[in-house]
């Protein structure tokens, strides 16, 4: 188990290094940062001064080393636009995105797995067929359409849910949360549902397929032959086996939701990281973009590592490899 | 008929499967009984309905497509075919236990052997986790698994096929059942391991005073452990007899064919070549059964009457039953 975790850690570090290299190249060679900083009307001498001041006259590997060193100290440079540290700018937005992604994942996981199990038990009943048809919709309708439709129905026609923003929030330490106020929760409903829709459909189909397969296994027959009640056979003996792929999938999805919920955040004017990224791309705010990519890579790698460990806990065959 | 003096009595059991192509009469009017402490062999080729009969007793027929459409299964004054699901659950595992053919896949891969056996004690004896675990380890010891303490906390994939089947037997016998239904328990195992498992089952049968219903297509297994034999063909019982008389003097042409198709050492045909006899033809599909005797198309003694109607099961005395026109109408 220790070697297993250690191996995963080393893999994670290697991937992060690769990402950092790409980030460095973007930073350094996509347009001349010196020109951006010194301004259009700087003289040649001023440009050289700036170049020296920021160490940009040194060889590439020295620059890359310094980039890594700074990154390790949480220093990704300042935003060109707002002139504050890029990392701080992003981290400030992190709680909003995290809460949105977390809520969406919670909806997708509970409803996806729950409905998946129910559908697998009565595959030919008409409610099951309806759910399965709906899940196809969930997979094929793009997020922006779902979002706009939900805003139209619940925000505009019915007027029962706020269509944009985060609503009232409470600051707890560095974390600004919208989960503790009724207004904040209300604002969360539509974007979280929008974001959850696709993931829900994927998890539902995965659970259903897994359950159908596992329910036909011999060990399920054994479980029935033991005299176990249906609940135990289905949850303890069948679902526990199905959860192995489902948890892996959900982990991947969660990383994706945190890092790339840009479309949903834009539609609902959610003050999260995705919205910030989009803005930074418009303004070619490279430090923010690079920091965002590094942070996203870090988050996804961390989540995947947690999933890998969880996978080993769930699947005894992996544990002893 | 109502209550039975036998431990288990199956009367005119009919289990049908509804498919797109029609109704498959997998078990069609099957009757036999099982007495306390005996080993009954149920023999037949694949698809003859022996497993479906066993699953009907356990009420494990997947429904739909399957359904018990007629007959009774008497056990301790209860008709299992009409029992409430909750009452049936109290019997399953506790009083009638079952082991399956594939030890590789009949154990849940994500739980330890000990947990899976302990579950029986928790479920039927209401024991706590620790006590159930202790009993599980004791059961592993009874099925002669070495180092049972260590094995109990291992997962199925860490055990060999023979060990897994031992674990399955430990699980089945955990609650000291009155009946053990073994559905081809040795088919998937190596020959040497087969013998060990059969020995173990015989020994445990004595220790636990359990009646065993041994389902197999292997007449060698029957000869070794069964006292009585029921021969099934295409959903029907074709012959029933005590083991020794059956082997010495098989009555039904199908039984004779089965016995002749067992390889014997040192036996040669007239041409001097070692040649194994087989029963010509194939088992009829359950969807298009012949109108008369179901074995008629493959039978060397086929007569006109065999094609017209189905023979009844006839009593030849001393517990011997046969379904064939060779022994009168």
XYZ file of C-alpha atoms in Angstrom:
650
model
C 0.000 0.000 0.000
C 2.832 2.404 0.855
C 4.669 1.679 -2.395
C 1.376 2.086 -4.218
C 0.839 5.575 -2.785
C 4.499 6.480 -3.261
C 4.367 5.477 -6.901
C 1.275 7.607 -7.424
C 2.996 10.572 -5.727
C 6.032 10.344 -7.992
C 3.784 10.100 -11.053
C 1.936 13.212 -9.890
C 5.152 15.203 -9.486
C 6.320 14.201 -12.972
C 3.047 15.329 -14.530
C 3.185 18.627 -12.652
C 6.726 19.241 -13.917
C 5.570 18.622 -17.484
C 2.706 21.073 -17.044
C 5.037 23.630 -15.507
C 7.296 23.398 -18.516
C 4.416 24.128 -20.863
C 3.354 26.995 -18.634
C 6.872 28.391 -18.635
C 6.996 28.331 -22.408
C 3.662 30.149 -22.626
C 4.878 32.667 -20.106
C 8.206 33.309 -21.697
C 7.753 32.967 -25.416
C 4.137 33.801 -26.249
C 4.729 37.457 -26.884
C 7.561 39.320 -25.186
C 6.706 39.965 -21.537
C 9.261 42.762 -21.490
C 7.322 44.731 -24.049
C 4.119 44.155 -22.131
C 5.688 45.431 -18.928
C 7.777 48.287 -20.273
C 4.990 49.638 -22.390
C 4.668 50.600 -26.039
C 6.646 53.796 -25.859
C 9.724 52.548 -23.960
C 13.162 53.266 -25.433
C 15.589 50.497 -26.285
C 17.581 51.303 -23.158
C 14.522 51.105 -20.928
C 13.622 47.761 -22.470
C 17.102 46.396 -21.749
C 16.823 47.647 -18.186
C 13.528 45.935 -17.639
C 14.917 42.791 -19.201
C 17.813 42.777 -16.786
C 15.691 43.774 -13.787
C 13.415 40.778 -14.289
C 16.272 38.408 -15.075
C 14.964 37.783 -18.577
C 18.433 38.181 -20.059
C 19.639 34.982 -18.427
C 19.808 31.530 -20.069
C 16.529 29.598 -20.414
C 17.306 26.878 -17.870
C 18.165 29.474 -15.221
C 14.907 31.237 -15.936
C 12.971 27.967 -15.743
C 14.700 27.100 -12.456
C 13.697 30.451 -11.037
C 10.143 29.963 -12.313
C 9.878 26.616 -10.496
C 11.504 28.038 -7.381
C 9.015 30.898 -7.277
C 6.096 28.619 -8.039
C 7.063 26.415 -5.115
C 6.872 29.500 -2.935
C 3.442 30.329 -4.265
C 4.777 33.189 -6.343
C 3.404 33.176 -9.876
C 3.895 36.849 -10.510
C 1.402 39.678 -10.568
C -1.570 40.108 -12.797
C -0.783 42.541 -15.612
C -4.231 44.020 -15.274
C -4.957 44.396 -11.575
C -1.324 44.445 -10.369
C -1.945 42.015 -7.496
C -0.438 38.500 -7.096
C -2.098 36.150 -9.572
C -2.377 33.279 -7.091
C -4.198 35.423 -4.556
C -6.564 36.622 -7.247
C -7.453 33.058 -8.182
C -7.619 31.657 -4.654
C -10.041 34.408 -3.751
C -12.377 32.993 -6.385
C -11.734 29.378 -5.443
C -14.453 28.948 -2.762
C -17.185 29.991 -5.197
C -16.065 27.459 -7.795
C -15.468 24.736 -5.254
C -18.905 25.101 -3.691
C -20.536 25.046 -7.096
C -18.601 21.987 -8.248
C -19.101 20.200 -4.941
C -22.863 20.738 -4.962
C -23.093 19.653 -8.591
C -21.085 16.516 -7.843
C -23.250 15.735 -4.822
C -26.381 15.980 -6.968
C -24.842 13.920 -9.771
C -23.509 11.215 -7.470
C -26.605 10.693 -5.309
C -29.146 10.936 -8.115
C -26.939 9.197 -10.683
C -26.126 6.188 -8.539
C -29.573 6.048 -6.917
C -31.478 6.199 -10.186
C -28.957 3.896 -11.851
C -29.641 1.215 -9.253
C -33.417 1.637 -9.468
C -33.363 1.501 -13.269
C -31.182 -1.621 -13.252
C -33.684 -3.432 -11.039
C -36.643 -2.845 -13.366
C -35.024 -2.310 -16.744
C -38.175 -2.743 -18.803
C -40.655 -0.714 -16.751
C -41.761 2.545 -18.332
C -40.322 4.851 -15.632
C -36.957 3.190 -16.255
C -37.252 3.717 -19.994
C -38.148 7.349 -19.361
C -35.113 7.863 -17.121
C -32.819 6.226 -19.668
C -34.177 8.391 -22.483
C -33.724 11.432 -20.248
C -30.134 10.451 -19.531
C -29.415 10.448 -23.251
C -30.670 14.016 -23.251
C -28.419 14.808 -20.302
C -25.418 13.559 -22.222
C -26.205 15.188 -25.524
C -27.651 18.599 -24.595
C -24.778 21.068 -24.183
C -24.349 22.880 -20.872
C -25.041 26.346 -22.247
C -28.412 25.216 -23.558
C -29.392 23.527 -20.279
C -28.332 26.650 -18.394
C -30.241 29.046 -20.592
C -33.344 26.819 -20.525
C -33.266 26.598 -16.738
C -32.849 30.367 -16.451
C -35.774 30.858 -18.813
C -38.091 28.507 -16.943
C -37.196 29.043 -13.286
C -35.663 32.512 -13.448
C -37.794 34.317 -15.975
C -41.203 32.625 -16.409
C -41.704 31.260 -12.916
C -39.396 33.725 -11.208
C -38.750 31.462 -8.264
C -34.967 31.113 -8.499
C -32.337 33.826 -9.039
C -30.694 33.418 -12.451
C -27.286 34.977 -11.762
C -24.675 35.762 -9.127
C -23.868 34.109 -5.866
C -26.276 35.969 -3.590
C -25.547 36.637 0.032
C -22.286 35.167 1.327
C -20.569 34.794 4.687
C -16.822 35.148 5.244
C -15.265 32.450 7.421
C -11.521 32.988 7.661
C -10.235 33.041 4.088
C -13.280 31.153 2.827
C -16.286 33.054 1.527
C -19.248 30.689 1.568
C -22.714 30.891 0.100
C -23.853 27.676 1.714
C -24.879 29.225 5.021
C -27.485 31.701 3.850
C -30.869 30.897 2.338
C -30.175 33.408 -0.403
C -26.817 31.833 -1.201
C -28.363 28.372 -1.410
C -31.120 29.643 -3.677
C -28.531 31.104 -6.018
C -26.716 27.786 -6.078
C -29.651 25.706 -7.319
C -29.717 26.600 -11.018
C -25.975 26.639 -11.794
C -25.341 23.476 -9.761
C -28.190 21.676 -11.535
C -26.864 22.805 -14.909
C -23.373 21.648 -14.088
C -24.614 18.349 -12.627
C -26.791 17.368 -15.578
C -24.145 15.830 -17.820
C -22.245 14.146 -14.967
C -25.496 12.779 -13.586
C -26.344 11.177 -16.899
C -22.880 9.643 -17.201
C -22.916 8.230 -13.663
C -26.449 6.935 -14.108
C -25.583 5.043 -17.245
C -22.374 3.730 -15.739
C -24.168 2.546 -12.585
C -26.948 0.929 -14.560
C -24.572 -0.927 -16.854
C -22.451 -2.035 -13.906
C -25.457 -3.201 -11.897
C -26.876 -5.160 -14.822
C -23.566 -6.924 -15.183
C -22.984 -7.587 -11.484
C -26.555 -8.729 -10.801
C -25.984 -11.583 -13.240
C -22.856 -12.712 -11.376
C -22.698 -16.005 -9.528
C -21.874 -14.360 -6.224
C -25.187 -12.519 -6.337
C -26.897 -15.893 -6.671
C -24.864 -16.970 -3.644
C -26.041 -13.891 -1.753
C -29.680 -14.730 -2.482
C -29.038 -18.369 -1.546
C -27.744 -17.185 1.812
C -31.218 -15.855 2.544
C -30.231 -12.178 2.539
C -33.003 -9.597 2.135
C -33.099 -7.748 -1.235
C -31.659 -4.534 0.214
C -28.540 -6.310 1.438
C -28.072 -8.244 -1.781
C -28.407 -5.121 -3.892
C -26.470 -2.613 -1.810
C -23.930 -4.686 0.099
C -23.157 -7.330 -2.492
C -23.951 -5.765 -5.877
C -23.543 -1.994 -5.537
C -20.301 -2.327 -3.599
C -18.760 -3.951 -6.681
C -20.279 -1.415 -9.058
C -18.880 1.470 -7.000
C -15.323 0.645 -8.063
C -15.660 2.113 -11.579
C -18.232 4.689 -10.452
C -15.895 6.247 -7.874
C -13.099 6.452 -10.431
C -15.410 8.202 -12.861
C -16.798 10.556 -10.234
C -13.272 11.546 -9.209
C -12.311 12.442 -12.754
C -15.522 14.397 -13.135
C -14.996 16.320 -9.929
C -11.567 17.510 -11.032
C -13.062 18.559 -14.329
C -15.942 20.391 -12.651
C -13.611 22.431 -10.463
C -11.173 23.292 -13.220
C -13.427 23.699 -16.216
C -16.880 24.894 -15.240
C -16.174 28.006 -17.278
C -19.285 27.895 -19.448
C -21.680 27.458 -16.549
C -19.958 30.157 -14.510
C -20.214 32.540 -17.428
C -23.907 31.883 -18.061
C -24.827 32.378 -14.424
C -22.288 35.166 -13.813
C -20.885 33.027 -11.026
C -17.913 34.841 -9.442
C -15.644 31.785 -9.672
C -12.287 30.876 -11.140
C -13.701 29.968 -14.530
C -15.149 33.406 -14.985
C -11.825 34.950 -13.991
C -9.954 32.754 -16.467
C -12.197 33.804 -19.321
C -11.687 37.447 -18.453
C -7.917 36.955 -18.240
C -7.849 35.305 -21.644
C -9.655 38.324 -23.126
C -7.072 40.603 -21.541
C -4.059 38.342 -22.268
C -3.294 38.384 -18.573
C -0.606 35.705 -18.810
C 0.363 35.354 -15.142
C -3.256 34.629 -14.236
C -3.696 32.163 -17.107
C -0.496 30.320 -16.247
C -1.306 30.244 -12.549
C -4.751 28.922 -13.378
C -3.350 26.122 -15.517
C -0.843 25.164 -12.823
C -3.507 25.221 -10.135
C -5.929 23.197 -12.258
C -3.246 20.614 -12.946
C -2.393 20.460 -9.257
C -6.050 20.012 -8.252
C -6.777 17.352 -10.855
C -3.641 15.406 -9.981
C -4.455 15.590 -6.269
C -8.035 14.445 -6.809
C -6.882 11.620 -9.043
C -4.450 10.520 -6.397
C -7.201 10.450 -3.802
C -9.346 8.455 -6.249
C -6.521 5.995 -6.880
C -6.133 5.420 -3.169
C -9.891 5.089 -2.765
C -9.893 2.641 -5.659
C -7.345 0.511 -3.842
C -9.455 0.617 -0.697
C -12.551 -0.476 -2.637
C -10.856 -3.120 -4.748
C -8.894 -5.740 -2.821
C -7.306 -7.032 -6.008
C -5.452 -3.750 -6.531
C -4.340 -3.447 -2.925
C -1.928 -6.326 -3.081
C -0.404 -5.744 -6.475
C -51.617 -34.781 -1.177
C -50.653 -32.606 1.726
C -47.882 -33.088 4.210
C -45.070 -35.465 3.395
C -43.243 -38.021 5.484
C -40.084 -37.234 3.544
C -37.697 -34.436 4.441
C -38.286 -32.858 1.061
C -40.877 -33.941 -1.437
C -41.242 -32.514 -4.890
C -44.580 -33.225 -6.536
C -45.343 -32.565 -10.193
C -43.088 -29.530 -10.269
C -43.335 -27.448 -13.415
C -40.965 -24.547 -13.985
C -41.323 -22.805 -17.331
C -39.389 -20.014 -18.945
C -41.144 -17.606 -21.244
C -38.890 -16.499 -24.091
C -39.469 -14.638 -27.320
C -39.545 -17.933 -29.220
C -42.055 -19.589 -26.936
C -42.359 -21.325 -23.594
C -39.423 -23.504 -22.534
C -40.631 -26.278 -20.246
C -37.346 -26.589 -18.371
C -38.839 -28.666 -15.571
C -41.954 -30.508 -16.633
C -43.854 -32.538 -14.080
C -40.927 -33.638 -11.947
C -41.499 -35.589 -8.734
C -38.990 -37.063 -6.317
C -38.149 -36.938 -2.652
C -35.195 -36.615 -0.350
C -34.933 -38.328 3.012
C -33.106 -37.275 6.134
C -29.377 -37.941 5.976
C -29.291 -39.455 2.495
C -27.346 -38.436 -0.570
C -29.519 -38.223 -3.654
C -27.867 -37.909 -7.027
C -29.607 -35.996 -9.795
C -28.004 -36.784 -13.157
C -28.493 -35.617 -16.686
C -26.918 -33.743 -19.549
C -26.708 -29.970 -19.641
C -30.138 -28.443 -20.068
C -32.056 -31.426 -18.682
C -33.566 -29.262 -15.940
C -31.546 -30.461 -12.967
C -30.237 -27.027 -12.037
C -33.614 -25.421 -12.608
C -35.144 -27.991 -10.245
C -32.581 -27.028 -7.594
C -33.203 -23.333 -8.131
C -36.944 -23.948 -7.889
C -36.464 -25.545 -4.479
C -34.494 -22.483 -3.368
C -36.983 -20.221 -5.152
C -34.069 -18.611 -6.976
C -35.648 -18.799 -10.424
C -35.240 -15.374 -12.037
C -38.782 -14.158 -12.551
C -39.414 -13.112 -15.283
C -38.602 -15.017 -17.501
C -38.925 -18.095 -15.268
C -41.890 -19.150 -13.186
C -42.975 -22.135 -11.154
C -46.286 -22.801 -12.870
C -47.355 -25.968 -11.089
C -46.668 -28.578 -8.458
C -45.581 -28.509 -4.864
C -42.333 -28.628 -2.953
C -43.018 -29.894 0.550
C -40.547 -29.139 3.288
C -41.362 -29.442 6.981
C -45.081 -29.101 6.350
C -44.657 -26.023 4.170
C -45.172 -25.767 0.440
C -42.114 -23.821 -0.692
C -43.766 -22.900 -3.983
C -46.313 -20.694 -2.239
C -44.268 -19.439 0.704
C -43.982 -15.703 1.361
C -40.612 -14.227 0.303
C -39.713 -13.333 3.888
C -40.493 -16.854 5.123
C -38.508 -18.282 2.220
C -35.517 -16.127 3.210
C -35.524 -17.666 6.677
C -35.249 -21.113 5.091
C -32.644 -20.222 2.491
C -29.149 -20.605 3.826
C -30.396 -21.583 7.261
C -32.298 -24.821 6.602
C -31.662 -25.419 2.908
C -28.272 -24.325 1.673
C -26.786 -24.432 -1.785
C -23.346 -24.488 -3.340
C -22.659 -23.693 -6.951
C -20.529 -24.939 -9.771
C -18.065 -22.111 -10.143
C -16.054 -21.537 -6.971
C -14.134 -18.874 -8.899
C -17.138 -16.620 -9.248
C -19.510 -17.659 -6.457
C -17.692 -15.665 -3.799
C -17.961 -11.887 -3.682
C -14.552 -10.481 -4.718
C -14.674 -7.445 -2.420
C -15.242 -9.171 0.920
C -12.966 -11.464 2.869
C -13.773 -15.162 3.116
C -14.315 -14.740 6.848
C -16.753 -11.866 6.365
C -18.769 -13.836 3.851
C -19.099 -16.833 6.145
C -19.677 -14.666 9.219
C -22.571 -13.029 7.385
C -24.470 -16.315 7.709
C -24.182 -16.289 11.493
C -25.101 -12.615 11.693
C -28.105 -13.124 9.449
C -29.586 -16.369 10.746
C -28.215 -16.541 14.288
C -28.279 -12.852 15.130
C -24.661 -12.898 16.260
C -22.472 -9.830 16.628
C -19.512 -9.278 14.326
C -16.845 -10.741 16.598
C -18.759 -13.834 17.592
C -19.761 -14.461 13.973
C -16.129 -14.104 12.920
C -15.042 -16.663 15.530
C -17.639 -19.096 14.229
C -16.533 -18.426 10.651
C -12.947 -19.318 11.498
C -14.189 -22.498 13.201
C -16.117 -23.399 10.034
C -12.992 -22.912 7.907
C -11.232 -25.292 10.230
C -14.015 -27.862 9.787
C -13.612 -27.801 6.012
C -9.913 -28.443 6.547
C -8.530 -25.169 5.340
C -5.028 -24.811 6.771
C -4.278 -21.713 8.866
C -7.964 -20.739 9.081
C -7.250 -17.589 11.105
C -5.062 -16.247 8.350
C -7.281 -17.462 5.507
C -10.379 -15.887 7.009
C -9.035 -12.406 6.395
C -8.037 -13.142 2.815
C -9.997 -12.287 -0.310
C -11.360 -14.881 -2.771
C -8.746 -14.080 -5.427
C -6.002 -15.120 -3.012
C -7.383 -18.664 -2.741
C -7.126 -21.587 -5.138
C -10.227 -23.134 -6.711
C -10.299 -26.019 -4.258
C -9.887 -23.673 -1.300
C -12.697 -21.495 -2.551
C -15.004 -24.458 -2.916
C -14.119 -25.435 0.653
C -14.976 -21.909 1.726
C -18.292 -22.187 -0.153
C -19.031 -25.459 1.645
C -18.147 -23.825 4.966
C -20.571 -21.027 4.143
C -23.334 -23.432 3.104
C -22.965 -25.598 6.204
C -22.522 -22.648 8.577
C -26.061 -22.755 9.912
C -26.237 -26.543 10.052
C -28.843 -26.897 7.285
C -31.102 -29.929 6.953
C -30.575 -30.005 3.192
C -27.502 -29.175 1.139
C -28.068 -28.750 -2.567
C -24.801 -29.078 -4.448
C -25.048 -27.976 -8.077
C -22.078 -29.573 -9.863
C -19.753 -28.663 -6.994
C -16.728 -30.468 -8.427
C -17.127 -29.864 -12.153
C -14.812 -26.859 -12.289
C -12.076 -28.444 -10.199
C -8.993 -30.531 -10.947
C -9.529 -34.282 -10.650
C -7.405 -34.669 -7.517
C -9.152 -31.730 -5.887
C -12.528 -33.186 -6.945
C -11.876 -36.319 -4.932
C -10.841 -34.287 -1.905
C -13.975 -32.158 -2.074
C -16.216 -35.223 -2.431
C -14.540 -36.886 0.563
C -14.975 -33.724 2.547
C -18.651 -33.472 1.630
C -19.288 -37.070 2.636
C -17.533 -36.600 5.937
C -19.323 -33.346 6.714
C -22.632 -34.918 5.748
C -22.065 -37.435 8.550
C -20.921 -34.777 11.015
C -23.759 -32.400 10.296
C -26.434 -35.020 9.545
C -27.329 -33.148 6.398
C -29.261 -34.588 3.477
C -27.445 -33.873 0.235
C -28.932 -33.393 -3.187
C -25.994 -33.804 -5.537
C -26.584 -32.445 -9.004
C -24.085 -33.608 -11.570
C -23.588 -34.906 -15.085
C -20.742 -37.065 -13.804
C -21.845 -40.612 -13.073
C -18.484 -41.238 -11.431
C -19.401 -38.740 -8.739
C -22.775 -40.428 -8.282
C -21.231 -43.875 -7.925
C -18.933 -42.524 -5.278
C -21.339 -40.778 -2.974
C -25.052 -41.193 -3.797
C -27.413 -43.782 -2.326
C -30.220 -43.060 -4.753
C -30.255 -41.582 -8.228
C -32.772 -39.582 -10.229
C -31.995 -39.482 -13.950
C -33.440 -36.511 -15.809
C -33.814 -35.947 -19.511
C -35.227 -32.836 -21.212
C -37.128 -31.656 -18.152
C -38.500 -35.059 -17.135
C -37.488 -37.755 -14.685
C -36.786 -40.842 -16.851
C -35.475 -43.205 -14.229
C -35.131 -43.402 -10.503
C -33.369 -46.141 -8.556
C -30.944 -46.986 -5.794
C -27.396 -46.415 -6.979
C -26.145 -49.993 -7.124
C -29.106 -51.474 -9.052
C -28.982 -48.535 -11.435
C -25.346 -49.140 -12.303
C -25.778 -52.919 -12.514
C -29.003 -52.978 -14.444
C -29.993 -49.661 -16.004
C -33.551 -49.827 -17.349
C -34.075 -46.698 -19.417
C -32.245 -46.599 -22.769
C -30.971 -43.133 -21.873
C -29.471 -44.339 -18.599
C -27.848 -47.219 -20.466
C -26.391 -44.795 -22.954
C -25.061 -42.597 -20.166
C -23.404 -45.549 -18.469
C -21.862 -46.770 -21.696
C -20.355 -43.388 -22.376
C -18.174 -43.541 -19.249
C -14.624 -44.385 -20.277
C -13.295 -47.573 -18.688
C -9.681 -48.592 -18.543
C -8.613 -51.693 -20.471
C -11.833 -52.064 -22.411
C -11.572 -52.492 -26.145
C -14.163 -52.904 -28.854
C -14.175 -55.834 -31.261
C -12.018 -53.988 -33.736
C -9.352 -53.790 -31.085
C -9.469 -50.015 -30.905
C -10.356 -48.120 -27.772
C -13.587 -46.437 -28.616
C -15.972 -44.574 -26.372
C -19.645 -45.043 -27.075
C -21.834 -42.026 -27.278
C -25.539 -41.395 -27.375
C -26.316 -40.408 -30.963
C -28.047 -37.109 -31.619
C -28.548 -34.073 -29.445
C -30.714 -33.149 -26.482
C -33.906 -31.725 -28.005
C -34.439 -27.987 -27.631
C -36.979 -27.287 -24.929
C -38.969 -25.190 -27.370
C -39.591 -27.913 -29.954
C -39.919 -31.162 -28.056
C -40.948 -34.302 -29.890
C -44.650 -35.131 -29.455
C -44.069 -38.548 -27.889
C -41.203 -39.698 -25.701
C -38.593 -36.966 -25.491
C -35.759 -39.432 -25.905
C -37.300 -41.206 -28.867
C -35.251 -39.489 -31.625
C -32.027 -40.735 -30.021
C -33.319 -44.076 -28.761
C -31.986 -47.368 -30.198
C -35.251 -49.115 -29.158
C -37.598 -46.615 -30.713
C -41.086 -48.012 -31.445
C -44.165 -46.624 -33.151
C -45.904 -45.930 -29.854
C -42.926 -43.841 -28.681
C -43.655 -41.284 -31.392
C -47.353 -41.112 -30.595
C -47.535 -40.400 -26.914
C -45.387 -39.892 -23.912
C -44.760 -42.859 -21.609
C -45.769 -42.590 -17.973
C -43.382 -43.088 -15.091
C -43.851 -46.721 -14.089
C -43.163 -48.305 -10.769
C -41.088 -51.462 -11.181
C -41.048 -52.121 -7.436
C -38.396 -51.579 -4.733
C -38.205 -47.861 -5.378
C -37.479 -48.271 -9.038
C -39.208 -45.956 -11.503
C -38.767 -45.790 -15.242
C -40.407 -43.810 -18.032
C -40.295 -46.141 -21.035
C -42.673 -48.268 -23.121
C -40.211 -51.166 -23.003
C -41.623 -51.935 -19.562
C -45.311 -51.950 -20.504
C -47.674 -49.071 -21.057
